[in-house]
mmCIF file of C-alpha atoms and ligand atoms in Angstrom:
data_model
loop_
_atom_site.group_PDB
_atom_site.id
_atom_site.type_symbol
_atom_site.label_atom_id
_atom_site.label_comp_id
_atom_site.label_asym_id
_atom_site.label_seq_id
_atom_site.Cartn_x
_atom_site.Cartn_y
_atom_site.Cartn_z
ATOM 1 C CA MET A 9 -82.864 18.697 -78.305
ATOM 2 C CA THR A 10 -86.313 20.003 -79.285
ATOM 3 C CA ARG A 11 -89.184 19.693 -76.785
ATOM 4 C CA ILE A 12 -92.406 18.748 -78.558
ATOM 5 C CA ALA A 13 -96.029 18.001 -77.689
ATOM 6 C CA VAL A 14 -98.339 16.035 -79.992
ATOM 7 C CA VAL A 15 -101.915 17.256 -80.443
ATOM 8 C CA GLY A 16 -104.217 14.389 -81.403
ATOM 9 C CA ALA A 17 -101.863 12.002 -79.602
ATOM 10 C CA ALA A 18 -104.316 9.075 -79.570
ATOM 11 C CA GLY A 19 -104.877 9.069 -83.355
ATOM 12 C CA ARG A 20 -103.128 7.007 -86.039
ATOM 13 C CA MET A 21 -100.719 9.814 -86.981
ATOM 14 C CA GLY A 22 -100.455 11.224 -83.454
ATOM 15 C CA CYS A 23 -99.307 7.852 -82.115
ATOM 16 C CA GLU A 24 -96.824 7.419 -84.939
ATOM 17 C CA VAL A 25 -95.288 10.796 -84.035
ATOM 18 C CA VAL A 26 -95.275 9.850 -80.329
ATOM 19 C CA ARG A 27 -93.358 6.633 -81.094
ATOM 20 C CA ALA A 28 -90.977 8.364 -83.527
ATOM 21 C CA ALA A 29 -90.194 11.103 -80.967
ATOM 22 C CA LEU A 30 -89.585 8.552 -78.198
ATOM 23 C CA GLU A 31 -87.111 6.744 -80.469
ATOM 24 C CA ASP A 32 -85.191 9.875 -81.503
ATOM 25 C CA GLU A 33 -82.757 11.292 -78.964
ATOM 26 C CA SER A 34 -82.822 14.725 -80.542
ATOM 27 C CA PHE A 35 -86.448 15.192 -79.397
ATOM 28 C CA GLU A 36 -88.019 15.241 -75.971
ATOM 29 C CA LEU A 37 -91.703 14.362 -75.839
ATOM 30 C CA VAL A 38 -93.097 16.639 -73.115
ATOM 31 C CA GLY A 39 -96.829 16.212 -73.720
ATOM 32 C CA GLY A 40 -99.685 14.868 -75.770
ATOM 33 C CA VAL A 41 -103.146 16.364 -76.162
ATOM 34 C CA VAL A 42 -106.204 14.136 -76.550
ATOM 35 C CA GLU A 43 -109.861 15.015 -77.124
ATOM 36 C CA PRO A 44 -111.637 16.653 -74.169
ATOM 37 C CA GLY A 45 -113.476 13.955 -72.178
ATOM 38 C CA SER A 46 -111.448 11.181 -73.815
ATOM 39 C CA GLU A 47 -110.815 7.957 -71.891
ATOM 40 C CA ALA A 48 -107.144 8.377 -72.810
ATOM 41 C CA LEU A 49 -106.779 11.491 -70.572
ATOM 42 C CA GLY A 50 -104.075 10.856 -67.956
ATOM 43 C CA SER A 51 -102.765 7.693 -69.605
ATOM 44 C CA ASP A 52 -99.099 7.224 -70.344
ATOM 45 C CA LEU A 53 -98.489 8.359 -73.944
ATOM 46 C CA GLY A 54 -96.026 5.549 -74.698
ATOM 47 C CA GLU A 55 -98.453 2.893 -73.443
ATOM 48 C CA LEU A 56 -101.364 4.555 -75.261
ATOM 49 C CA CYS A 57 -99.405 4.180 -78.504
ATOM 50 C CA GLY A 58 -98.207 0.618 -77.903
ATOM 51 C CA TRP A 59 -94.595 1.636 -77.304
ATOM 52 C CA GLY A 60 -94.118 0.942 -73.590
ATOM 53 C CA LYS A 61 -93.940 3.327 -70.655
ATOM 54 C CA ALA A 62 -92.804 6.845 -71.602
ATOM 55 C CA GLY A 63 -93.421 8.682 -68.312
ATOM 56 C CA VAL A 64 -95.483 11.442 -70.003
ATOM 57 C CA ALA A 65 -99.252 11.666 -69.538
ATOM 58 C CA ALA A 66 -101.942 12.591 -72.069
ATOM 59 C CA SER A 67 -103.613 15.906 -71.204
ATOM 60 C CA GLU A 68 -106.296 18.329 -72.436
ATOM 61 C CA ASP A 69 -103.842 21.152 -73.169
ATOM 62 C CA PRO A 70 -100.179 21.186 -74.193
ATOM 63 C CA PRO A 71 -97.569 21.835 -71.468
ATOM 64 C CA ASP A 72 -95.954 25.282 -71.333
ATOM 65 C CA ASP A 73 -92.448 23.967 -71.933
ATOM 66 C CA ALA A 74 -93.166 22.508 -75.402
ATOM 67 C CA GLU A 75 -91.131 24.443 -77.998
ATOM 68 C CA ALA A 76 -93.275 23.132 -80.861
ATOM 69 C CA LEU A 77 -96.652 21.417 -81.204
ATOM 70 C CA ILE A 78 -97.379 18.796 -83.868
ATOM 71 C CA GLU A 79 -101.061 18.654 -84.762
ATOM 72 C CA PHE A 80 -102.839 15.761 -86.536
ATOM 73 C CA THR A 81 -106.524 16.024 -85.582
ATOM 74 C CA THR A 82 -109.622 17.253 -87.437
ATOM 75 C CA PRO A 83 -110.092 20.575 -89.275
ATOM 76 C CA GLY A 84 -112.423 21.916 -86.546
ATOM 77 C CA ALA A 85 -110.054 20.974 -83.693
ATOM 78 C CA THR A 86 -107.046 22.383 -85.580
ATOM 79 C CA ALA A 87 -108.797 25.747 -86.008
ATOM 80 C CA GLU A 88 -109.746 25.824 -82.299
ATOM 81 C CA HIS A 89 -106.181 25.005 -81.253
ATOM 82 C CA LEU A 90 -104.859 28.150 -82.956
ATOM 83 C CA SER A 91 -105.822 29.814 -79.654
ATOM 84 C CA TYR A 92 -102.762 28.100 -78.095
ATOM 85 C CA ARG A 93 -100.672 30.687 -80.011
ATOM 86 C CA ARG A 94 -97.629 28.394 -80.108
ATOM 87 C CA PRO A 95 -95.206 27.356 -82.877
ATOM 88 C CA VAL A 96 -97.011 24.469 -84.575
ATOM 89 C CA VAL A 97 -96.691 21.950 -87.380
ATOM 90 C CA ILE A 98 -100.151 21.289 -88.841
ATOM 91 C CA GLY A 99 -100.622 18.011 -90.718
ATOM 92 C CA THR A 100 -104.430 17.939 -90.577
ATOM 93 C CA THR A 101 -106.061 17.906 -94.023
ATOM 94 C CA GLY A 102 -109.534 18.770 -95.308
ATOM 95 C CA LEU A 103 -109.358 22.379 -94.019
ATOM 96 C CA SER A 104 -111.982 24.790 -95.346
ATOM 97 C CA ASP A 105 -111.019 28.134 -96.927
ATOM 98 C CA GLU A 106 -112.175 29.842 -93.730
ATOM 99 C CA GLN A 107 -109.992 27.573 -91.551
ATOM 100 C CA ARG A 108 -107.028 28.216 -93.839
ATOM 101 C CA THR A 109 -107.577 31.968 -93.501
ATOM 102 C CA SER A 110 -107.586 31.621 -89.676
ATOM 103 C CA ILE A 111 -104.255 29.792 -89.927
ATOM 104 C CA GLU A 112 -102.829 32.562 -92.131
ATOM 105 C CA GLU A 113 -103.969 35.160 -89.588
ATOM 106 C CA ALA A 114 -102.478 33.234 -86.654
ATOM 107 C CA ALA A 115 -99.177 32.945 -88.552
ATOM 108 C CA ARG A 116 -98.728 36.710 -88.293
ATOM 109 C CA SER A 117 -97.735 36.244 -84.664
ATOM 110 C CA VAL A 118 -96.427 32.624 -84.465
ATOM 111 C CA PRO A 119 -94.486 30.367 -86.848
ATOM 112 C CA ILE A 120 -96.684 27.691 -88.447
ATOM 113 C CA VAL A 121 -95.751 24.890 -90.842
ATOM 114 C CA LEU A 122 -98.830 23.795 -92.799
ATOM 115 C CA ALA A 123 -98.187 20.633 -94.801
ATOM 116 C CA PRO A 124 -100.824 18.265 -96.178
ATOM 117 C CA ASN A 125 -98.028 15.748 -96.756
ATOM 118 C CA MET A 126 -94.881 15.610 -94.643
ATOM 119 C CA SER A 127 -92.949 13.056 -96.686
ATOM 120 C CA VAL A 128 -89.719 14.059 -98.424
ATOM 121 C CA GLY A 129 -90.702 12.007 -101.485
ATOM 122 C CA VAL A 130 -94.059 13.714 -102.072
ATOM 123 C CA ASN A 131 -92.580 17.162 -101.659
ATOM 124 C CA LEU A 132 -89.870 16.382 -104.213
ATOM 125 C CA LEU A 133 -92.512 14.819 -106.467
ATOM 126 C CA ARG A 134 -94.370 18.127 -106.337
ATOM 127 C CA GLU A 135 -91.351 19.823 -107.897
ATOM 128 C CA VAL A 136 -91.150 17.134 -110.605
ATOM 129 C CA VAL A 137 -94.877 17.484 -111.371
ATOM 130 C CA LEU A 138 -94.548 21.277 -111.594
ATOM 131 C CA GLU A 139 -91.742 20.908 -114.139
ATOM 132 C CA LEU A 140 -93.461 18.157 -116.155
ATOM 133 C CA SER A 141 -96.657 20.186 -116.306
ATOM 134 C CA GLY A 142 -94.896 23.326 -117.521
ATOM 135 C CA LYS A 143 -92.731 21.526 -120.072
ATOM 136 C CA LEU A 144 -95.276 19.035 -121.449
ATOM 137 C CA GLY A 145 -97.836 21.824 -121.697
ATOM 138 C CA ALA A 146 -101.587 21.893 -122.093
ATOM 139 C CA GLY A 147 -101.562 19.354 -124.954
ATOM 140 C CA TYR A 148 -101.274 16.584 -122.366
ATOM 141 C CA ASP A 149 -104.383 15.557 -120.411
ATOM 142 C CA VAL A 150 -103.693 15.242 -116.687
ATOM 143 C CA GLU A 151 -105.488 12.895 -114.307
ATOM 144 C CA ILE A 152 -104.640 12.422 -110.624
ATOM 145 C CA VAL A 153 -105.684 9.262 -108.784
ATOM 146 C CA GLU A 154 -105.203 8.782 -105.059
ATOM 147 C CA SER A 155 -105.923 5.766 -102.817
ATOM 148 C CA HIS A 156 -106.239 5.706 -99.032
ATOM 149 C CA HIS A 157 -107.429 3.423 -96.240
ATOM 150 C CA ARG A 158 -111.128 3.002 -95.551
ATOM 151 C CA ASN A 159 -111.120 5.358 -92.517
ATOM 152 C CA LYS A 160 -109.916 8.495 -94.283
ATOM 153 C CA VAL A 161 -112.683 11.103 -94.075
ATOM 154 C CA ASP A 162 -111.680 13.857 -96.507
ATOM 155 C CA ALA A 163 -111.567 13.462 -100.289
ATOM 156 C CA PRO A 164 -109.679 14.141 -102.414
ATOM 157 C CA SER A 165 -106.608 13.946 -100.194
ATOM 158 C CA GLY A 166 -104.676 17.073 -99.284
ATOM 159 C CA THR A 167 -101.742 15.584 -101.196
ATOM 160 C CA ALA A 168 -103.809 15.132 -104.372
ATOM 161 C CA LEU A 169 -104.744 18.817 -104.103
ATOM 162 C CA LEU A 170 -101.092 19.763 -103.511
ATOM 163 C CA LEU A 171 -100.096 17.892 -106.699
ATOM 164 C CA ALA A 172 -103.079 19.255 -108.647
ATOM 165 C CA ARG A 173 -102.093 22.814 -107.658
ATOM 166 C CA ALA A 174 -98.581 22.086 -108.947
ATOM 167 C CA VAL A 175 -100.024 20.908 -112.304
ATOM 168 C CA ALA A 176 -102.180 24.040 -112.549
ATOM 169 C CA GLU A 177 -99.286 26.312 -111.534
ATOM 170 C CA GLY A 178 -97.027 24.710 -114.154
ATOM 171 C CA ARG A 179 -99.542 25.674 -116.846
ATOM 172 C CA GLY A 180 -100.360 29.091 -115.427
ATOM 173 C CA ASN A 181 -103.923 28.098 -114.405
ATOM 174 C CA GLU A 182 -105.978 28.421 -111.219
ATOM 175 C CA LEU A 183 -106.882 24.947 -109.956
ATOM 176 C CA ASP A 184 -110.464 25.991 -109.123
ATOM 177 C CA GLU A 185 -111.055 26.828 -112.788
ATOM 178 C CA VAL A 186 -109.785 23.535 -114.245
ATOM 179 C CA ALA A 187 -110.356 20.841 -111.571
ATOM 180 C CA VAL A 188 -112.937 18.102 -112.176
ATOM 181 C CA TYR A 189 -113.614 15.889 -109.150
ATOM 182 C CA GLY A 190 -114.712 12.455 -110.437
ATOM 183 C CA ARG A 191 -116.996 11.937 -113.421
ATOM 184 C CA GLU A 192 -120.440 10.500 -113.783
ATOM 185 C CA GLY A 193 -122.914 10.331 -116.632
ATOM 186 C CA ARG A 194 -122.283 12.406 -119.732
ATOM 187 C CA SER A 195 -119.083 14.267 -118.955
ATOM 188 C CA PRO A 196 -116.795 14.701 -121.963
ATOM 189 C CA ARG A 197 -113.292 15.847 -121.163
ATOM 190 C CA GLN A 198 -112.751 19.576 -121.639
ATOM 191 C CA GLU A 199 -109.456 20.959 -122.876
ATOM 192 C CA GLY A 200 -107.098 21.731 -120.004
ATOM 193 C CA GLU A 201 -109.116 20.080 -117.252
ATOM 194 C CA ILE A 202 -107.374 18.227 -114.411
ATOM 195 C CA GLY A 203 -109.308 15.114 -113.333
ATOM 196 C CA ILE A 204 -108.980 14.186 -109.644
ATOM 197 C CA HIS A 205 -110.194 10.825 -108.336
ATOM 198 C CA ALA A 206 -110.245 9.241 -104.882
ATOM 199 C CA LEU A 207 -110.263 5.503 -104.066
ATOM 200 C CA ARG A 208 -110.942 4.341 -100.482
ATOM 201 C CA GLY A 209 -110.433 0.923 -98.984
ATOM 202 C CA GLY A 210 -108.516 -1.457 -96.767
ATOM 203 C CA ALA A 211 -105.350 -0.262 -95.086
ATOM 204 C CA VAL A 212 -103.691 1.731 -97.895
ATOM 205 C CA VAL A 213 -101.365 4.262 -96.207
ATOM 206 C CA GLY A 214 -101.425 6.532 -99.263
ATOM 207 C CA GLU A 215 -100.820 6.285 -103.001
ATOM 208 C CA HIS A 216 -100.797 9.146 -105.524
ATOM 209 C CA ARG A 217 -100.527 8.836 -109.304
ATOM 210 C CA VAL A 218 -100.251 11.746 -111.698
ATOM 211 C CA VAL A 219 -100.648 10.774 -115.352
ATOM 212 C CA PHE A 220 -99.936 13.046 -118.328
ATOM 213 C CA TYR A 221 -101.692 11.542 -121.367
ATOM 214 C CA GLY A 222 -100.248 12.706 -124.704
ATOM 215 C CA SER A 223 -101.318 11.561 -128.191
ATOM 216 C CA GLY A 224 -98.304 9.293 -128.631
ATOM 217 C CA GLU A 225 -97.024 8.795 -125.091
ATOM 218 C CA GLU A 226 -98.006 8.745 -121.435
ATOM 219 C CA VAL A 227 -95.895 9.971 -118.567
ATOM 220 C CA GLU A 228 -96.848 8.673 -115.115
ATOM 221 C CA VAL A 229 -95.365 9.445 -111.705
ATOM 222 C CA ILE A 230 -96.334 7.504 -108.583
ATOM 223 C CA HIS A 231 -95.688 7.932 -104.893
ATOM 224 C CA ARG A 232 -96.512 5.174 -102.422
ATOM 225 C CA ALA A 233 -96.284 5.745 -98.705
ATOM 226 C CA LEU A 234 -95.455 2.370 -97.164
ATOM 227 C CA SER A 235 -95.652 3.449 -93.542
ATOM 228 C CA ARG A 236 -96.942 6.428 -91.534
ATOM 229 C CA ARG A 237 -93.404 6.711 -90.158
ATOM 230 C CA THR A 238 -92.395 8.655 -93.260
ATOM 231 C CA PHE A 239 -94.949 11.378 -92.337
ATOM 232 C CA ALA A 240 -93.922 11.280 -88.666
ATOM 233 C CA ALA A 241 -90.251 11.740 -89.571
ATOM 234 C CA GLY A 242 -91.176 14.747 -91.719
ATOM 235 C CA ALA A 243 -93.318 16.167 -88.918
ATOM 236 C CA LEU A 244 -90.387 15.967 -86.478
ATOM 237 C CA ARG A 245 -88.117 17.668 -88.995
ATOM 238 C CA ALA A 246 -90.740 20.401 -89.388
ATOM 239 C CA ALA A 247 -91.028 20.735 -85.582
ATOM 240 C CA ARG A 248 -87.304 21.414 -85.274
ATOM 241 C CA PHE A 249 -87.659 24.035 -88.028
ATOM 242 C CA VAL A 250 -90.740 25.741 -86.576
ATOM 243 C CA ALA A 251 -89.312 25.892 -83.038
ATOM 244 C CA ALA A 252 -86.538 28.159 -84.364
ATOM 245 C CA ALA A 253 -88.513 30.066 -87.018
ATOM 246 C CA GLU A 254 -89.793 33.647 -87.093
ATOM 247 C CA PRO A 255 -93.584 34.118 -87.210
ATOM 248 C CA GLY A 256 -94.959 33.228 -90.638
ATOM 249 C CA LEU A 257 -96.667 30.481 -92.614
ATOM 250 C CA TYR A 258 -94.280 27.881 -94.031
ATOM 251 C CA SER A 259 -94.678 24.799 -96.227
ATOM 252 C CA MET A 260 -92.572 21.629 -96.284
ATOM 253 C CA ARG A 261 -90.615 23.235 -99.131
ATOM 254 C CA ALA A 262 -89.163 25.686 -96.618
ATOM 255 C CA VAL A 263 -88.475 22.892 -94.113
ATOM 256 C CA LEU A 264 -86.740 20.672 -96.679
ATOM 257 C CA GLY A 265 -85.104 23.529 -98.554
ATOM 258 C CA VAL A 266 -86.468 22.386 -101.949
HETATM 259 P P1 NAD B 323 -107.314 9.733 -86.607
HETATM 260 O O1 NAD B 323 -108.799 9.826 -86.694
HETATM 261 O O2 NAD B 323 -106.681 8.405 -86.372
HETATM 262 O O3 NAD B 323 -106.774 10.739 -85.481
HETATM 263 C C1 NAD B 323 -107.301 12.002 -85.212
HETATM 264 C C2 NAD B 323 -107.234 12.171 -83.703
HETATM 265 O O4 NAD B 323 -107.565 13.522 -83.367
HETATM 266 C C3 NAD B 323 -108.223 11.258 -82.943
HETATM 267 O O5 NAD B 323 -107.529 10.521 -81.969
HETATM 268 C C4 NAD B 323 -109.173 12.257 -82.287
HETATM 269 O O6 NAD B 323 -109.622 11.812 -81.011
HETATM 270 C C5 NAD B 323 -108.251 13.464 -82.142
HETATM 271 N N1 NAD B 323 -108.956 14.710 -81.865
HETATM 272 C C6 NAD B 323 -110.112 15.172 -82.415
HETATM 273 N N2 NAD B 323 -110.447 16.349 -81.847
HETATM 274 C C7 NAD B 323 -109.479 16.638 -80.926
HETATM 275 C C8 NAD B 323 -109.256 17.702 -80.020
HETATM 276 N N3 NAD B 323 -110.124 18.731 -79.929
HETATM 277 N N4 NAD B 323 -108.157 17.660 -79.226
HETATM 278 C C9 NAD B 323 -107.275 16.651 -79.303
HETATM 279 N N5 NAD B 323 -107.430 15.593 -80.138
HETATM 280 C C10 NAD B 323 -108.533 15.596 -80.945
HETATM 281 O O7 NAD B 323 -106.772 10.367 -87.985
HETATM 282 P P2 NAD B 323 -105.301 10.260 -88.609
HETATM 283 O O8 NAD B 323 -105.259 9.173 -89.618
HETATM 284 O O9 NAD B 323 -104.286 10.324 -87.516
HETATM 285 O O10 NAD B 323 -105.264 11.625 -89.435
HETATM 286 C C11 NAD B 323 -105.392 12.884 -88.788
HETATM 287 C C12 NAD B 323 -105.269 13.975 -89.840
HETATM 288 O O11 NAD B 323 -103.938 13.973 -90.383
HETATM 289 C C13 NAD B 323 -106.198 13.810 -91.040
HETATM 290 O O12 NAD B 323 -106.642 15.083 -91.449
HETATM 291 C C14 NAD B 323 -105.309 13.181 -92.113
HETATM 292 O O13 NAD B 323 -105.725 13.416 -93.422
HETATM 293 C C15 NAD B 323 -104.014 13.896 -91.809
HETATM 294 N N6 NAD B 323 -102.800 13.252 -92.299
HETATM 295 C C16 NAD B 323 -101.819 14.086 -92.723
HETATM 296 C C17 NAD B 323 -100.600 13.571 -93.129
HETATM 297 C C18 NAD B 323 -99.503 14.529 -93.522
HETATM 298 O O14 NAD B 323 -98.422 14.095 -93.929
HETATM 299 N N7 NAD B 323 -99.732 15.820 -93.403
HETATM 300 C C19 NAD B 323 -100.375 12.202 -93.115
HETATM 301 C C20 NAD B 323 -101.409 11.352 -92.684
HETATM 302 C C21 NAD B 323 -102.611 11.901 -92.255
#
């Protein structure tokens, strides 16, 4: 049994993790953190997330007995919460370089899993994309297209960047040197560039396409998340891992052993 607390417990992902933890006997939900001043403070976490009474109240700070925290908030809140100095699974995306550096520093004294996508499928897809990129080589033009619901604030998605880094790594490039984010006006394709495009609308949970365009063939891989539960399940798996891990910064590859 792993005792967890969810940070950002009133959000879309936070609530999905709350429900998933309440339905899994190998986890005990011991707390949920909501924004300071939020109306949700003190409410029952199960009721807050449409699950039914859970007997655990939303609070401003995580309880001391949580063995792992699961954080899905905003980049600013995630950086502030590093002061908790507790084993944590971070799912928040859109982090700046500076916020990432703070996470790396915090991971010297506590275990942290940082994963822009917690699904098993996307993390395996990353391995496939790495191999395709290396083996197809620079003669293939790569474009990445992602779609998300209308409320997503960061673009491109953390997952698109994860996949783009895999393409760049497969070819021995640095993503920053070859990434092109959208195109407008006169913008002919340069050799070796990786085009990254973001669509936003409706209720799309998350779709990622990576296309390798050759002269005589196209290779396309697609991942579609059909429910946030897939991310919540991955987050719980990562929480079990981080609760038992030594200090350090881990990715989902370490959690899944891929
Ligand atoms: P959301 O807006 O529904 O939820 C964010 C929640 O964080 C809100 O309830 C907000 O009140 C809360 N919050 C903000 N500041 C806080 C603070 N200081 N303390 C406590 N709570 C605070 O967003 P969402 O769709 O749940 O997504 C959250 C993040 O997770 C985004 O960055 C998103 O891209 C990312 N995400 C990651 C994965 C993954 O697999 N890693 C999957 C889906 C979403």
